[in-house]
Structure formats: C-alpha cells, structure tokens
C-alpha cells in the first residue's frame, strides 16, 4: 500500500530564504507526482507535475525534482516571500486511466516578513 | 474560464441526517474526483467519475456514494451522518485526455456534523 510522507510538518523561515520541502513515497512504481499548494480554508492549486520519466520541473521560483528509485521528491522554493505562506502537499498517481491521487501529510510553511 | 465550483460552501447537519454535495467541473472536463480532508487523516480519495461511470473508489463505507451526470456535474451523498464525517470535501476535475494530467480543485464544502 502506497504511503506518502512529507517532512518537515511545519516550517517557519524569514523572507528571502531558499528552502526545500521533502516528499517520500514507499512504492516507486508511480505514474506521476504533483505538488500542490493549499491556502487556509481553500482548495488546492497545482504547482508542478512531474511525469515518472522526468527528473525535474520548474516554474518561476519553484523547482521540483523526482528520484523514483529512492522514492523521493523535493520542492525547492527560491527567495521565499510572505505570499508563499501556505500548506504544500505532494501527491502520487500510481497508474494511467485514473485520477486517484495519494496525498502526503503536508508541510505548513510560514514566511516571515 | 470559470473554475471548479462546489455548493454549498458550508453545511451544518446533525447525526443521522443525510447530505448531498454538488460539484460543477471546468467546462469540457470529463473527470471528477472527490476527496475528504480532515486534520487527522489528511486528504483521502473518495471516488472518481469519468463520463458518468465510477472509475475508482476509495476505502470508505457504503454510506458515501456519488454520481455524475451527462453534463459532467457530480454529486456526492453521505447518508446516516456521523460526527467523524465532519470534514472539508473537495472536488477536482481534469480534462482526462491523457496529455493533460493536471487536476483543478474547487474551494470545497465544509461539513460540520453535530
């Protein structure tokens, strides 16, 4: 049974710092992995999607990497801003033909001005 | 283009009652998935619909059911509500073409069971 874990559970950093959020999954046979952002009381916003054949994806100040063999993904946020404060979730999809995602436990990020 | 909409946004029910939540996907999206989010269990997959057919189901009791209509709108129903059903229920839609994998989430329906 696939399990997805994220560490740390919470993180507080001063504005401008570069930071790394970690995601690990127990079964390396994934189809793709997505990173999401969730603001308090709101739905999720997809940030980056990495296919199983890819090693990384970039969007602006965000860079996500994927190492399937070790069951790990990292989300790198450069030059953090207070607006980056949110909960970040990673989720894995195990096969095609379905949109069932298994979500991690989330990292609650606070960027201090 | 309008995003995923969910109604109602907030709901208060008492134990034993039933509830129906609605989700309207982004225009043209054929896949709708439902998730339950609680502080203790996080985000858990409920079910997924594609072209009016349930394609996948999570590990929830039979009190949780859903359906999808021909216009891709989806509803989920919870019967005989329990206190533990209090949660944020999220709906997500996707184009489901194979080339486009991104899921788009609605704002959720927050259900409180008293």
Short mmCIF file of N, CA and C in Angstrom, two decimals, chain A residues 31-32 34 36 38 41-46 49 51 89 93 97-104, chain B residues 9 31 33 35 37 43 45 48 55-56 88 90 94 96-97 100-103 105-107 110:
data_model
loop_
_atom_site.label_atom_id
_atom_site.label_comp_id
_atom_site.label_asym_id
_atom_site.label_seq_id
_atom_site.Cartn_x
_atom_site.Cartn_y
_atom_site.Cartn_z
N UNK A 31 3.12 6.80 -11.44
CA UNK A 31 2.90 7.29 -12.80
C UNK A 31 3.32 8.74 -12.93
N UNK A 32 2.93 9.54 -11.94
CA UNK A 32 3.42 10.90 -11.86
C UNK A 32 3.29 11.41 -10.43
N UNK A 34 2.54 15.17 -8.23
CA UNK A 34 2.19 16.58 -8.29
C UNK A 34 2.48 17.24 -6.96
N UNK A 36 1.15 20.49 -4.77
CA UNK A 36 0.02 21.40 -4.65
C UNK A 36 0.29 22.39 -3.53
N UNK A 38 -2.05 24.73 -0.75
CA UNK A 38 -3.38 24.95 -0.19
C UNK A 38 -3.33 26.11 0.78
N UNK A 41 -8.45 27.13 4.45
CA UNK A 41 -9.86 27.09 4.12
C UNK A 41 -10.16 27.06 2.63
N UNK A 42 -9.16 26.86 1.82
CA UNK A 42 -9.35 26.89 0.37
C UNK A 42 -9.04 25.54 -0.25
N UNK A 43 -9.33 25.45 -1.54
CA UNK A 43 -8.98 24.25 -2.28
C UNK A 43 -7.51 24.22 -2.62
N UNK A 44 -7.12 23.23 -3.42
CA UNK A 44 -5.72 23.06 -3.78
C UNK A 44 -5.42 23.67 -5.14
N UNK A 45 -4.19 24.19 -5.28
CA UNK A 45 -3.73 24.70 -6.56
C UNK A 45 -2.52 23.88 -6.99
N UNK A 46 -2.57 23.33 -8.20
CA UNK A 46 -1.45 22.55 -8.69
C UNK A 46 -0.28 23.47 -9.02
N UNK A 49 3.80 19.38 -11.94
CA UNK A 49 3.52 17.96 -12.16
C UNK A 49 4.75 17.35 -12.83
N UNK A 51 6.17 13.88 -14.54
CA UNK A 51 5.88 12.54 -15.03
C UNK A 51 6.96 11.59 -14.51
N UNK A 89 1.47 20.31 -0.42
CA UNK A 89 1.15 18.88 -0.44
C UNK A 89 1.73 18.23 -1.69
N UNK A 93 0.34 9.55 -8.26
CA UNK A 93 -0.65 8.77 -9.01
C UNK A 93 0.05 7.48 -9.43
N UNK A 97 -5.15 6.19 -16.61
CA UNK A 97 -6.57 5.84 -16.63
C UNK A 97 -7.31 6.10 -15.34
N UNK A 98 -6.71 6.85 -14.45
CA UNK A 98 -7.37 7.21 -13.21
C UNK A 98 -6.81 8.53 -12.72
N UNK A 99 -7.62 9.26 -11.96
CA UNK A 99 -7.13 10.48 -11.33
C UNK A 99 -7.12 10.33 -9.82
N UNK A 100 -6.99 9.10 -9.36
CA UNK A 100 -6.85 8.86 -7.93
C UNK A 100 -5.43 9.21 -7.51
N UNK A 101 -5.31 10.18 -6.65
CA UNK A 101 -4.02 10.57 -6.11
C UNK A 101 -3.94 10.21 -4.64
N UNK A 102 -2.75 9.81 -4.20
CA UNK A 102 -2.49 9.56 -2.79
C UNK A 102 -1.66 10.72 -2.29
N UNK A 103 -2.22 11.40 -1.29
CA UNK A 103 -1.61 12.63 -0.82
C UNK A 103 -0.70 12.41 0.38
N UNK A 104 0.29 13.26 0.46
CA UNK A 104 1.14 13.29 1.63
C UNK A 104 0.47 14.08 2.74
N UNK B 9 -21.09 25.91 0.19
CA UNK B 9 -19.73 26.07 0.71
C UNK B 9 -19.63 25.61 2.17
N UNK B 31 -13.54 14.31 -16.17
CA UNK B 31 -13.22 13.52 -14.97
C UNK B 31 -13.46 14.36 -13.72
N UNK B 33 -13.21 14.00 -9.43
CA UNK B 33 -12.80 13.19 -8.27
C UNK B 33 -13.23 13.90 -7.01
N UNK B 35 -12.54 14.15 -2.69
CA UNK B 35 -11.63 13.86 -1.60
C UNK B 35 -12.23 14.38 -0.30
N UNK B 37 -11.02 15.80 3.43
CA UNK B 37 -9.85 16.29 4.14
C UNK B 37 -10.20 16.55 5.60
N UNK B 43 -5.81 14.29 3.38
CA UNK B 43 -6.63 14.18 2.19
C UNK B 43 -6.77 12.73 1.78
N UNK B 45 -8.85 9.95 -0.79
CA UNK B 45 -9.63 9.79 -2.02
C UNK B 45 -10.94 9.08 -1.73
N UNK B 48 -14.01 8.56 -8.02
CA UNK B 48 -13.71 9.26 -9.26
C UNK B 48 -14.73 8.85 -10.31
N UNK B 55 -15.08 5.24 -11.82
CA UNK B 55 -13.87 4.58 -12.32
C UNK B 55 -13.00 4.04 -11.19
N UNK B 56 -13.17 4.62 -10.01
CA UNK B 56 -12.33 4.22 -8.90
C UNK B 56 -13.03 4.62 -7.60
N UNK B 88 -13.67 18.81 5.31
CA UNK B 88 -13.73 19.61 4.09
C UNK B 88 -13.79 18.62 2.93
N UNK B 90 -13.57 18.05 -0.95
CA UNK B 90 -13.01 18.71 -2.12
C UNK B 90 -13.33 17.92 -3.38
N UNK B 94 -10.61 17.23 -14.22
CA UNK B 94 -9.48 17.14 -15.13
C UNK B 94 -10.00 16.91 -16.54
N UNK B 96 -8.71 14.95 -18.68
CA UNK B 96 -8.69 13.50 -18.89
C UNK B 96 -8.44 13.12 -20.34
N UNK B 97 -7.49 13.81 -21.00
CA UNK B 97 -7.16 13.43 -22.36
C UNK B 97 -5.92 12.57 -22.41
N UNK B 100 -3.11 15.86 -20.80
CA UNK B 100 -3.32 16.88 -19.76
C UNK B 100 -3.65 16.16 -18.47
N UNK B 101 -2.74 16.22 -17.51
CA UNK B 101 -2.92 15.46 -16.28
C UNK B 101 -3.31 16.31 -15.09
N UNK B 102 -3.20 17.62 -15.22
CA UNK B 102 -3.39 18.48 -14.06
C UNK B 102 -4.81 18.40 -13.55
N UNK B 103 -4.93 18.31 -12.23
CA UNK B 103 -6.23 18.35 -11.58
C UNK B 103 -6.49 19.75 -11.08
N UNK B 105 -8.82 21.91 -8.48
CA UNK B 105 -9.67 21.70 -7.31
C UNK B 105 -10.62 22.87 -7.10
N UNK B 106 -11.80 22.54 -6.58
CA UNK B 106 -12.75 23.55 -6.15
C UNK B 106 -12.40 24.02 -4.74
N UNK B 107 -13.14 25.01 -4.22
CA UNK B 107 -12.85 25.56 -2.90
C UNK B 107 -13.29 24.65 -1.75
N UNK B 110 -17.40 22.71 3.38
CA UNK B 110 -17.06 22.37 4.77
C UNK B 110 -18.31 21.87 5.47
#
